[in-house]
């Protein structure tokens, strides 16, 4: 019998990366293939996110939706991984007793053994340790389709922002050894990858102890790989966005023309209560310096509205910051209390309706700046790395600009994996249209 794996991924790119690693580990061990249909699968996994309450509750409703598959076939294995697993641990099995496996972000490489133990003992298996080095050592060679790939360079977070669960669920910052990163990039390039996105909660906190190498040095090293065309990275933290990193941006053209730099708020009072470690002026100063070497750089960010104690005047400071910086994209959220975080015990909570009104106002403004940014690309010639067929129209190809805009255009499939020059002919809400020059 062929075994099939269904994984549903919630949350960030780190989780998407982990889900790909889970399928590579299970494929390397038992030739288990991935399926998009839970009904077809013998192993059903949920790779979860607990950054906001809604995401967490969604896991339990999704678990309820696959319960009947296990009633029909008791041999089906159901597992929960990621941040909800870290946070809830054994409680998941109490709340959903048909769950067989609970594994954290750092123990996904132990899944084959956990599955074997479950089959041998018929007892649920829980493994939520943080053996970081072991995880990277245990990863098999990547199976990659397409010219772009994620590569994790560091895990966890030691910033302890007062609203955030990540340091508790993913552990403190840990940098992957540089050799291991270079081997993974080398393997990906053998499979045709031309662009890598370096991943981590705070990539600019990267530090390889053996070689005393920081994130700038890592970028320099990776940029020397001849056939690698582009380097992206996410997420950076403003507190560690050093002058050295600004110089690196200036001198390495392979680093793409975009930066995602979460600011969260424009009010110094709220930034201090969030324990972000910078002021609005310090944030703006980073952007100003960056734009002096890269005037057209795309700047995107994360925002939280309705943090406890956020007055109208604080929110207006966030809007002022948005109007100053002119962010051309953002992930924005209403504040959500997370259990065990310092912010959850601040009593001055903001009314949900007020939070939603602020969110809408913020999102509308960002949309205007995003459209302005796209508009300046109209009729311009841009270089696009062709990633594959367009999702909406398989007769079209899809690629991304240096500044991370999706462009759809007509072209032969042999252009996939190549850098092509396009003229932008149309601007749409979430993508652009272009034609080959
Ligand atoms: N490493 C990133 C940084 O430098 O800020 C943040 C990673 S966090 C997983 C992703 C985003 O989720 C945050 O930037 C923040 O905007 C949002 N977030 C985290 N905790 C939240 C909470 N309790 N309520 C609402 N949004 C939250
Ligand atoms: Fe969370 Fe702040 Fe780290 S938002 S991931 S604790 S930088």
Tab-separated table of C-alpha atoms and ligand atoms in Angstrom:
chain	number	residue	atom	x	y	z
A	1	UNK	CA	0.000	0.000	0.000
A	2	UNK	CA	1.334	3.498	-0.809
A	3	UNK	CA	1.207	5.852	2.113
A	4	UNK	CA	-0.035	9.351	1.637
A	5	UNK	CA	0.480	12.458	3.712
A	6	UNK	CA	-1.851	15.448	3.994
A	7	UNK	CA	-0.467	18.559	5.722
A	8	UNK	CA	-2.438	21.683	6.415
A	9	UNK	CA	-0.175	24.639	7.148
A	10	UNK	CA	-1.245	27.657	9.180
A	11	UNK	CA	0.664	30.910	9.671
A	12	UNK	CA	4.009	32.129	8.492
A	13	UNK	CA	6.638	31.147	5.914
A	14	UNK	CA	8.590	29.415	8.673
A	15	UNK	CA	5.693	26.973	8.967
A	16	UNK	CA	5.528	26.513	5.184
A	17	UNK	CA	9.231	25.695	5.241
A	18	UNK	CA	8.725	23.237	8.117
A	19	UNK	CA	5.831	21.543	6.278
A	20	UNK	CA	8.039	21.020	3.216
A	21	UNK	CA	10.718	19.544	5.477
A	22	UNK	CA	8.148	17.201	7.084
A	23	UNK	CA	7.137	15.838	3.684
A	24	UNK	CA	10.791	15.467	2.633
A	25	UNK	CA	11.601	13.594	5.876
A	26	UNK	CA	8.659	11.204	5.493
A	27	UNK	CA	9.369	10.720	1.795
A	28	UNK	CA	13.059	9.974	2.447
A	29	UNK	CA	12.160	7.461	5.165
A	30	UNK	CA	9.128	5.625	3.805
A	31	UNK	CA	8.483	7.045	0.290
A	32	UNK	CA	5.340	8.706	1.623
A	33	UNK	CA	3.820	11.006	-1.026
A	34	UNK	CA	1.948	14.225	-0.299
A	35	UNK	CA	-1.723	14.604	-1.219
A	36	UNK	CA	-4.004	17.635	-1.218
A	37	UNK	CA	-6.987	15.493	-0.090
A	38	UNK	CA	-7.295	14.479	3.580
A	39	UNK	CA	-9.672	11.630	2.552
A	40	UNK	CA	-6.807	10.005	0.623
A	41	UNK	CA	-4.231	10.256	3.396
A	42	UNK	CA	-2.978	7.738	5.968
A	43	UNK	CA	-1.194	10.522	7.830
A	44	UNK	CA	-2.963	13.829	8.453
A	45	UNK	CA	-0.896	16.614	10.000
A	46	UNK	CA	-1.742	20.161	11.056
A	47	UNK	CA	1.247	22.476	11.220
A	48	UNK	CA	-0.165	25.202	13.404
A	49	UNK	CA	0.244	28.851	14.391
A	50	UNK	CA	-0.701	30.368	17.738
A	51	UNK	CA	0.344	33.974	17.123
A	52	UNK	CA	-3.313	35.053	17.238
A	53	UNK	CA	-6.257	33.438	18.993
A	54	UNK	CA	-8.265	32.972	15.780
A	55	UNK	CA	-5.531	30.897	14.149
A	56	UNK	CA	-5.356	28.706	17.244
A	57	UNK	CA	-9.101	28.038	17.439
A	58	UNK	CA	-9.190	27.217	13.702
A	59	UNK	CA	-6.953	24.201	14.390
A	60	UNK	CA	-9.524	22.652	16.710
A	61	UNK	CA	-12.372	23.164	14.244
A	62	UNK	CA	-10.235	21.667	11.440
A	63	UNK	CA	-9.347	18.701	13.668
A	64	UNK	CA	-13.076	18.130	14.206
A	65	UNK	CA	-13.480	18.008	10.430
A	66	UNK	CA	-11.095	15.047	9.983
A	67	UNK	CA	-12.228	13.084	13.047
A	68	UNK	CA	-14.691	11.022	10.953
A	69	UNK	CA	-11.818	9.803	8.725
A	70	UNK	CA	-10.266	8.147	11.750
A	71	UNK	CA	-13.616	6.646	12.814
A	72	UNK	CA	-13.876	5.166	9.295
A	73	UNK	CA	-10.272	3.943	9.263
A	74	UNK	CA	-8.680	3.682	12.758
A	75	UNK	CA	-5.244	3.242	11.125
A	76	UNK	CA	-5.223	6.843	9.982
A	77	UNK	CA	-2.675	8.850	12.009
A	78	UNK	CA	-3.560	12.396	13.017
A	79	UNK	CA	-0.867	14.787	14.278
A	80	UNK	CA	-0.587	18.377	15.437
A	81	UNK	CA	2.723	20.238	15.095
A	82	UNK	CA	3.977	23.815	15.280
A	83	UNK	CA	3.229	26.554	17.776
A	84	UNK	CA	-0.205	25.392	19.040
A	85	UNK	CA	1.403	22.030	19.786
A	86	UNK	CA	4.203	23.767	21.741
A	87	UNK	CA	1.740	25.875	23.661
A	88	UNK	CA	-0.990	23.348	24.402
A	89	UNK	CA	1.076	20.117	24.599
A	90	UNK	CA	-0.862	17.180	26.060
A	91	UNK	CA	-4.001	19.339	26.372
A	92	UNK	CA	-4.523	18.789	22.653
A	93	UNK	CA	-4.999	15.090	23.269
A	94	UNK	CA	-7.353	15.833	26.190
A	95	UNK	CA	-9.452	18.100	23.969
A	96	UNK	CA	-9.229	15.885	20.851
A	97	UNK	CA	-8.460	12.323	22.034
A	98	UNK	CA	-8.242	10.993	18.464
A	99	UNK	CA	-4.955	12.922	17.965
A	100	UNK	CA	-1.974	10.509	17.834
A	101	UNK	CA	1.027	12.843	17.566
A	102	UNK	CA	1.916	16.191	19.103
A	103	UNK	CA	5.270	17.617	17.945
A	104	UNK	CA	6.870	21.050	18.231
A	105	UNK	CA	8.660	23.121	15.568
A	106	UNK	CA	12.008	21.639	16.663
A	107	UNK	CA	11.051	17.966	16.765
A	108	UNK	CA	9.510	17.491	13.332
A	109	UNK	CA	12.563	15.451	12.243
A	110	UNK	CA	11.625	12.844	14.853
A	111	UNK	CA	8.256	12.199	13.191
A	112	UNK	CA	9.216	8.832	11.606
A	113	UNK	CA	10.190	7.456	15.048
A	114	UNK	CA	7.085	8.949	16.667
A	115	UNK	CA	4.902	7.288	14.033
A	116	UNK	CA	6.670	3.929	14.551
A	117	UNK	CA	6.233	4.176	18.334
A	118	UNK	CA	2.557	5.059	17.928
A	119	UNK	CA	2.040	2.037	15.664
A	120	UNK	CA	3.956	-0.269	18.036
A	121	UNK	CA	2.296	0.862	21.282
A	122	UNK	CA	-1.001	2.355	20.080
A	123	UNK	CA	-0.355	5.210	22.525
A	124	UNK	CA	-0.354	8.904	21.562
A	125	UNK	CA	3.150	10.383	21.240
A	126	UNK	CA	4.121	13.862	22.471
A	127	UNK	CA	7.578	15.390	21.790
A	128	UNK	CA	8.007	19.100	22.385
A	129	UNK	CA	11.731	19.406	23.090
A	130	UNK	CA	13.965	22.110	21.578
A	131	UNK	CA	16.999	20.170	20.234
A	132	UNK	CA	17.730	22.806	17.528
A	133	UNK	CA	21.035	21.554	16.065
A	134	UNK	CA	19.663	18.040	15.757
A	135	UNK	CA	16.779	19.218	13.563
A	136	UNK	CA	19.042	20.690	10.866
A	137	UNK	CA	21.439	17.749	11.011
A	138	UNK	CA	18.561	15.373	10.398
A	139	UNK	CA	17.080	17.075	7.330
A	140	UNK	CA	17.241	15.055	4.102
A	141	UNK	CA	18.226	16.597	0.740
A	142	UNK	CA	15.499	18.981	-0.417
A	143	UNK	CA	13.056	17.854	-3.106
A	144	UNK	CA	12.460	21.052	-4.988
A	145	UNK	CA	10.363	22.037	-7.929
A	146	UNK	CA	10.812	25.508	-9.368
A	147	UNK	CA	13.446	28.227	-9.308
A	148	UNK	CA	12.760	29.759	-5.858
A	149	UNK	CA	13.159	28.267	-2.392
A	150	UNK	CA	13.043	29.095	1.294
A	151	UNK	CA	16.110	28.360	3.437
A	152	UNK	CA	15.886	28.642	7.216
A	153	UNK	CA	18.953	30.403	8.673
A	154	UNK	CA	17.828	30.849	12.252
A	155	UNK	CA	14.990	29.716	14.472
A	156	UNK	CA	13.185	31.088	17.478
A	157	UNK	CA	13.187	34.552	18.967
A	158	UNK	CA	14.741	36.104	22.078
A	159	UNK	CA	13.119	39.540	21.788
A	160	UNK	CA	10.135	38.812	24.043
A	161	UNK	CA	7.853	41.542	22.662
A	162	UNK	CA	5.188	41.857	25.342
A	163	UNK	CA	2.358	40.631	23.050
A	164	UNK	CA	4.034	37.663	21.366
A	165	UNK	CA	4.073	33.909	22.044
A	166	UNK	CA	6.854	33.032	19.599
A	167	UNK	CA	9.757	32.981	22.119
A	168	UNK	CA	7.739	30.512	24.221
A	169	UNK	CA	6.510	28.311	21.352
A	170	UNK	CA	9.568	28.261	19.060
A	171	UNK	CA	12.251	28.759	21.711
A	172	UNK	CA	15.012	31.351	21.931
A	173	UNK	CA	17.146	32.446	18.964
A	174	UNK	CA	19.337	29.775	17.483
A	175	UNK	CA	21.436	30.234	14.326
A	176	UNK	CA	21.938	27.379	11.925
A	177	UNK	CA	25.618	26.584	11.253
A	178	UNK	CA	26.815	28.332	8.090
A	179	UNK	CA	28.060	25.076	6.512
A	180	UNK	CA	24.593	23.551	6.819
A	181	UNK	CA	23.022	26.623	5.131
A	182	UNK	CA	25.530	26.541	2.264
A	183	UNK	CA	25.026	22.793	1.727
A	184	UNK	CA	21.260	23.275	1.512
A	185	UNK	CA	21.624	26.163	-0.967
A	186	UNK	CA	24.093	24.066	-3.012
A	187	UNK	CA	21.627	21.150	-3.131
A	188	UNK	CA	18.785	23.478	-4.118
A	189	UNK	CA	20.854	25.004	-6.915
A	190	UNK	CA	21.609	21.550	-8.321
A	191	UNK	CA	17.831	21.250	-8.673
A	192	UNK	CA	17.529	24.532	-10.590
A	193	UNK	CA	16.900	27.046	-7.809
A	194	UNK	CA	17.964	30.585	-8.772
A	195	UNK	CA	16.551	32.614	-5.875
A	196	UNK	CA	16.572	31.916	-2.148
A	197	UNK	CA	14.577	33.551	0.638
A	198	UNK	CA	16.480	33.296	3.909
A	199	UNK	CA	14.024	32.692	6.727
A	200	UNK	CA	13.955	33.343	10.447
A	201	UNK	CA	11.932	35.275	13.022
A	202	UNK	CA	14.808	37.794	13.153
A	203	UNK	CA	17.250	36.967	10.387
A	204	UNK	CA	19.450	39.924	11.273
A	205	UNK	CA	20.094	38.375	14.693
A	206	UNK	CA	21.987	35.633	12.810
A	207	UNK	CA	25.293	34.703	14.423
A	208	UNK	CA	27.434	31.684	13.605
A	209	UNK	CA	29.587	31.220	16.705
A	210	UNK	CA	32.236	29.027	15.113
A	211	UNK	CA	33.203	31.647	12.512
A	212	UNK	CA	31.912	34.692	14.458
A	213	UNK	CA	29.805	35.464	11.396
A	214	UNK	CA	26.884	37.925	11.466
A	215	UNK	CA	23.991	38.273	9.017
A	216	UNK	CA	25.870	40.742	6.779
A	217	UNK	CA	28.761	38.294	6.418
A	218	UNK	CA	26.323	35.490	5.687
A	219	UNK	CA	24.743	37.591	2.929
A	220	UNK	CA	28.181	38.392	1.481
A	221	UNK	CA	29.092	34.719	1.438
A	222	UNK	CA	25.851	33.600	-0.186
A	223	UNK	CA	26.048	36.406	-2.767
A	224	UNK	CA	29.334	34.944	-4.019
A	225	UNK	CA	27.555	31.812	-5.287
A	226	UNK	CA	27.816	32.419	-9.045
A	227	UNK	CA	24.562	31.079	-10.448
A	228	UNK	CA	22.382	32.326	-7.609
A	229	UNK	CA	20.595	35.345	-9.062
A	230	UNK	CA	18.650	36.770	-6.148
A	231	UNK	CA	18.631	36.767	-2.348
A	232	UNK	CA	15.578	37.727	-0.304
A	233	UNK	CA	15.192	37.490	3.461
A	234	UNK	CA	12.454	37.787	6.035
A	235	UNK	CA	11.829	38.835	8.787
A	236	UNK	CA	14.262	41.482	10.007
A	237	UNK	CA	13.961	43.344	13.285
A	238	UNK	CA	14.460	47.144	13.372
A	239	UNK	CA	16.466	46.891	16.614
A	240	UNK	CA	19.239	44.931	14.898
A	241	UNK	CA	19.147	46.696	11.553
A	242	UNK	CA	22.751	47.871	11.820
A	243	UNK	CA	24.790	50.353	9.752
A	244	UNK	CA	26.726	47.298	8.550
A	245	UNK	CA	23.547	45.729	7.183
A	246	UNK	CA	22.655	49.016	5.461
A	247	UNK	CA	26.098	48.928	3.782
A	248	UNK	CA	25.541	45.329	2.737
A	249	UNK	CA	22.271	46.331	1.072
A	250	UNK	CA	24.129	49.060	-0.789
A	251	UNK	CA	26.964	46.913	-2.054
A	252	UNK	CA	25.257	43.615	-2.952
A	253	UNK	CA	22.937	43.983	-5.959
A	254	UNK	CA	21.773	40.355	-5.627
A	255	UNK	CA	19.866	41.405	-2.490
A	256	UNK	CA	16.481	42.232	-3.928
A	257	UNK	CA	14.912	45.676	-3.846
A	258	UNK	CA	12.522	45.007	-0.981
A	259	UNK	CA	12.517	44.972	2.790
A	260	UNK	CA	9.893	43.655	5.169
A	261	UNK	CA	10.605	45.421	8.458
A	262	UNK	CA	7.857	45.048	11.089
A	263	UNK	CA	7.265	48.294	12.972
A	264	UNK	CA	3.965	47.395	14.780
A	265	UNK	CA	3.118	50.978	15.857
A	266	UNK	CA	4.090	54.606	15.272
A	267	UNK	CA	3.549	55.662	18.896
A	268	UNK	CA	6.641	55.643	21.122
A	269	UNK	CA	4.445	55.011	24.167
A	270	UNK	CA	2.981	51.866	22.563
A	271	UNK	CA	6.359	50.746	21.145
A	272	UNK	CA	7.779	50.937	24.683
A	273	UNK	CA	4.809	49.001	26.111
A	274	UNK	CA	5.321	46.419	23.364
A	275	UNK	CA	9.031	46.211	24.360
A	276	UNK	CA	10.128	46.661	20.738
A	277	UNK	CA	13.373	48.428	21.607
A	278	UNK	CA	13.207	51.365	19.139
A	279	UNK	CA	11.324	54.624	18.611
A	280	UNK	CA	9.391	55.788	15.541
A	281	UNK	CA	12.211	58.215	14.659
A	282	UNK	CA	14.813	55.451	14.871
A	283	UNK	CA	12.671	53.323	12.564
A	284	UNK	CA	12.273	56.178	10.075
A	285	UNK	CA	16.005	56.808	10.155
A	286	UNK	CA	16.685	53.209	8.992
A	287	UNK	CA	14.288	53.682	6.074
A	288	UNK	CA	15.758	57.066	5.155
A	289	UNK	CA	19.286	55.634	5.029
A	290	UNK	CA	18.132	52.627	3.026
A	291	UNK	CA	16.382	54.843	0.504
A	292	UNK	CA	19.470	56.949	0.041
A	293	UNK	CA	21.149	53.958	-1.631
A	294	UNK	CA	17.995	52.320	-3.003
A	295	UNK	CA	15.456	55.053	-3.803
A	296	UNK	CA	12.797	52.715	-5.233
A	297	UNK	CA	13.002	50.007	-2.594
A	298	UNK	CA	9.695	48.374	-1.614
A	299	UNK	CA	9.120	48.740	2.132
A	300	UNK	CA	6.513	46.559	3.809
A	301	UNK	CA	5.734	46.050	7.474
A	302	UNK	CA	3.619	44.424	10.190
A	303	UNK	CA	1.203	46.443	12.323
A	304	UNK	CA	-0.830	45.690	15.424
A	305	UNK	CA	-3.763	48.012	16.150
A	306	UNK	CA	-5.621	48.150	19.447
A	307	UNK	CA	-2.711	47.168	21.693
A	308	UNK	CA	-3.858	47.656	25.342
A	309	UNK	CA	-3.750	51.372	26.181
A	310	UNK	CA	-3.642	52.521	22.520
A	311	UNK	CA	-5.507	55.857	22.486
A	312	UNK	CA	-6.811	57.547	19.328
A	313	UNK	CA	-3.777	59.837	19.503
A	314	UNK	CA	-1.426	56.786	19.516
A	315	UNK	CA	-3.196	55.307	16.523
A	316	UNK	CA	-2.904	58.658	14.706
A	317	UNK	CA	0.870	58.456	15.266
A	318	UNK	CA	0.813	55.077	13.489
A	319	UNK	CA	-1.075	56.704	10.603
A	320	UNK	CA	1.483	59.552	10.560
A	321	UNK	CA	4.295	57.016	10.313
A	322	UNK	CA	2.496	55.268	7.450
A	323	UNK	CA	2.071	58.581	5.646
A	324	UNK	CA	5.756	59.431	6.176
A	325	UNK	CA	7.213	56.093	5.124
A	326	UNK	CA	4.560	55.260	2.496
A	327	UNK	CA	4.676	51.505	3.069
A	328	UNK	CA	3.661	49.734	-0.143
A	329	UNK	CA	2.327	46.629	1.613
A	330	UNK	CA	1.657	45.322	5.117
A	331	UNK	CA	0.342	42.518	7.257
A	332	UNK	CA	-1.886	44.200	9.804
A	333	UNK	CA	-3.731	42.689	12.730
A	334	UNK	CA	-5.978	43.636	15.613
A	335	UNK	CA	-4.273	42.926	18.931
A	336	UNK	CA	-5.105	39.488	20.312
A	337	UNK	CA	-4.432	38.498	23.949
A	338	UNK	CA	-2.069	35.526	24.057
A	339	UNK	CA	-1.987	33.460	27.254
A	340	UNK	CA	1.141	33.913	29.352
A	341	UNK	CA	2.360	37.075	27.565
A	342	UNK	CA	2.928	40.242	29.667
A	343	UNK	CA	0.522	42.296	27.486
A	344	UNK	CA	-2.350	39.922	28.256
A	345	UNK	CA	-2.375	41.152	31.857
A	346	UNK	CA	-2.570	44.863	30.929
A	347	UNK	CA	-6.122	45.793	31.919
A	348	UNK	CA	-6.656	48.777	29.567
A	349	UNK	CA	-8.088	46.675	26.719
A	350	UNK	CA	-9.443	48.308	23.549
A	351	UNK	CA	-12.985	47.688	22.336
A	352	UNK	CA	-13.114	45.187	19.407
A	353	UNK	CA	-15.192	47.601	17.288
A	354	UNK	CA	-12.614	50.367	17.756
A	355	UNK	CA	-9.823	47.952	16.805
A	356	UNK	CA	-11.640	46.997	13.612
A	357	UNK	CA	-12.269	50.619	12.622
A	358	UNK	CA	-8.578	51.413	13.125
A	359	UNK	CA	-7.564	48.335	11.143
A	360	UNK	CA	-9.783	49.316	8.211
A	361	UNK	CA	-8.436	52.854	8.168
A	362	UNK	CA	-4.842	51.604	8.245
A	363	UNK	CA	-5.430	48.999	5.525
A	364	UNK	CA	-7.138	51.530	3.233
A	365	UNK	CA	-4.170	53.862	3.478
A	366	UNK	CA	-1.650	51.089	2.798
A	367	UNK	CA	-3.721	50.039	-0.231
A	368	UNK	CA	-3.408	53.565	-1.631
A	369	UNK	CA	0.380	53.517	-1.238
A	370	UNK	CA	0.602	49.988	-2.674
A	371	UNK	CA	-1.292	51.146	-5.771
A	372	UNK	CA	0.939	54.227	-6.056
A	373	UNK	CA	3.997	51.975	-5.892
A	374	UNK	CA	2.627	49.704	-8.610
A	375	UNK	CA	1.621	52.662	-10.760
A	376	UNK	CA	5.206	53.880	-11.043
A	377	UNK	CA	6.046	50.494	-12.627
A	378	UNK	CA	3.481	50.949	-15.426
A	379	UNK	CA	5.109	51.044	-18.935
A	380	UNK	CA	8.509	50.428	-17.328
A	381	UNK	CA	10.868	47.573	-18.255
A	382	UNK	CA	11.489	45.197	-15.367
A	383	UNK	CA	13.485	41.990	-14.857
A	384	UNK	CA	11.303	39.087	-13.722
A	385	UNK	CA	12.419	35.668	-12.520
A	386	UNK	CA	9.905	33.269	-14.084
A	387	UNK	CA	8.585	30.889	-11.406
A	388	UNK	CA	6.067	28.807	-13.355
A	389	UNK	CA	2.563	28.864	-14.793
A	390	UNK	CA	0.199	31.569	-13.624
A	391	UNK	CA	-2.214	30.310	-10.933
A	392	UNK	CA	-5.250	31.930	-12.559
A	393	UNK	CA	-4.481	31.167	-16.203
A	394	UNK	CA	-2.297	28.127	-17.010
A	395	UNK	CA	-1.650	29.582	-20.491
A	396	UNK	CA	0.238	32.429	-18.875
A	397	UNK	CA	3.531	32.459	-16.994
A	398	UNK	CA	4.118	34.039	-13.616
A	399	UNK	CA	7.231	35.631	-12.185
A	400	UNK	CA	8.319	38.179	-9.622
A	401	UNK	CA	10.088	41.506	-9.909
A	402	UNK	CA	13.053	42.428	-7.802
A	403	UNK	CA	10.614	44.405	-5.615
A	404	UNK	CA	8.489	41.259	-5.070
A	405	UNK	CA	5.553	42.107	-7.363
A	406	UNK	CA	3.837	39.184	-9.117
A	407	UNK	CA	3.701	39.666	-12.909
A	408	UNK	CA	1.667	37.468	-15.281
A	409	UNK	CA	2.552	37.386	-18.986
A	410	UNK	CA	2.359	35.234	-22.139
A	411	UNK	CA	5.465	33.221	-22.938
A	412	UNK	CA	6.908	29.796	-23.707
A	413	UNK	CA	7.385	27.349	-20.823
A	414	UNK	CA	11.135	27.212	-21.542
A	415	UNK	CA	11.336	30.646	-19.898
A	416	UNK	CA	10.601	29.063	-16.483
A	417	UNK	CA	13.637	29.466	-14.221
A	418	UNK	CA	15.052	32.314	-16.318
A	419	UNK	CA	15.314	36.061	-15.772
A	420	UNK	CA	13.344	37.799	-18.518
A	421	UNK	CA	12.757	41.452	-19.337
A	422	UNK	CA	9.123	42.507	-19.390
A	423	UNK	CA	7.295	45.713	-20.049
A	424	UNK	CA	4.549	46.298	-17.478
A	425	UNK	CA	1.279	46.839	-19.337
A	426	UNK	CA	-1.383	46.758	-16.632
A	427	UNK	CA	-1.697	47.275	-12.881
A	428	UNK	CA	-4.175	45.172	-10.918
A	429	UNK	CA	-5.058	44.999	-7.205
A	430	UNK	CA	-2.662	42.169	-6.327
A	431	UNK	CA	-0.575	41.625	-9.436
A	432	UNK	CA	0.734	43.202	-12.626
A	433	UNK	CA	0.498	42.233	-16.279
A	434	UNK	CA	3.449	42.428	-18.610
A	435	UNK	CA	4.759	41.478	-22.042
A	436	UNK	CA	8.108	40.125	-23.119
A	437	UNK	CA	10.417	42.708	-24.616
B	1	LIG	N1	9.744	38.580	13.905
B	1	LIG	C1	8.755	39.492	13.586
B	1	LIG	C2	9.120	40.894	14.115
B	1	LIG	O1	10.228	41.303	13.954
B	1	LIG	O2	8.288	41.595	14.649
B	1	LIG	C3	7.397	39.082	14.044
B	1	LIG	C4	6.922	37.701	13.893
B	1	LIG	S1	5.256	37.455	14.456
B	1	LIG	C5	5.170	35.764	14.363
B	1	LIG	C6	4.326	38.029	13.064
B	1	LIG	C7	3.426	39.171	13.340
B	1	LIG	O3	2.285	38.744	14.043
B	1	LIG	C8	4.009	40.258	14.206
B	1	LIG	O4	4.862	41.114	13.494
B	1	LIG	C9	2.785	40.963	14.718
B	1	LIG	O5	2.387	42.000	13.855
B	1	LIG	C10	1.737	39.843	14.726
B	1	LIG	N2	1.408	39.439	16.099
B	1	LIG	C11	2.193	38.786	16.980
B	1	LIG	N3	1.555	38.622	18.154
B	1	LIG	C12	0.337	39.195	18.021
B	1	LIG	C13	-0.764	39.371	18.887
B	1	LIG	N4	-0.755	38.947	20.144
B	1	LIG	N5	-1.878	39.996	18.393
B	1	LIG	C14	-1.907	40.445	17.126
B	1	LIG	N6	-0.883	40.318	16.253
B	1	LIG	C15	0.231	39.701	16.693
B	2	LIG	FE1	7.445	37.950	18.322
B	2	LIG	FE2	8.701	40.176	18.776
B	2	LIG	FE3	10.051	37.994	18.295
B	2	LIG	S1	6.922	39.927	17.496
B	2	LIG	S2	8.737	36.810	16.962
B	2	LIG	S3	8.796	38.366	20.066
B	2	LIG	S4	10.493	40.048	17.551
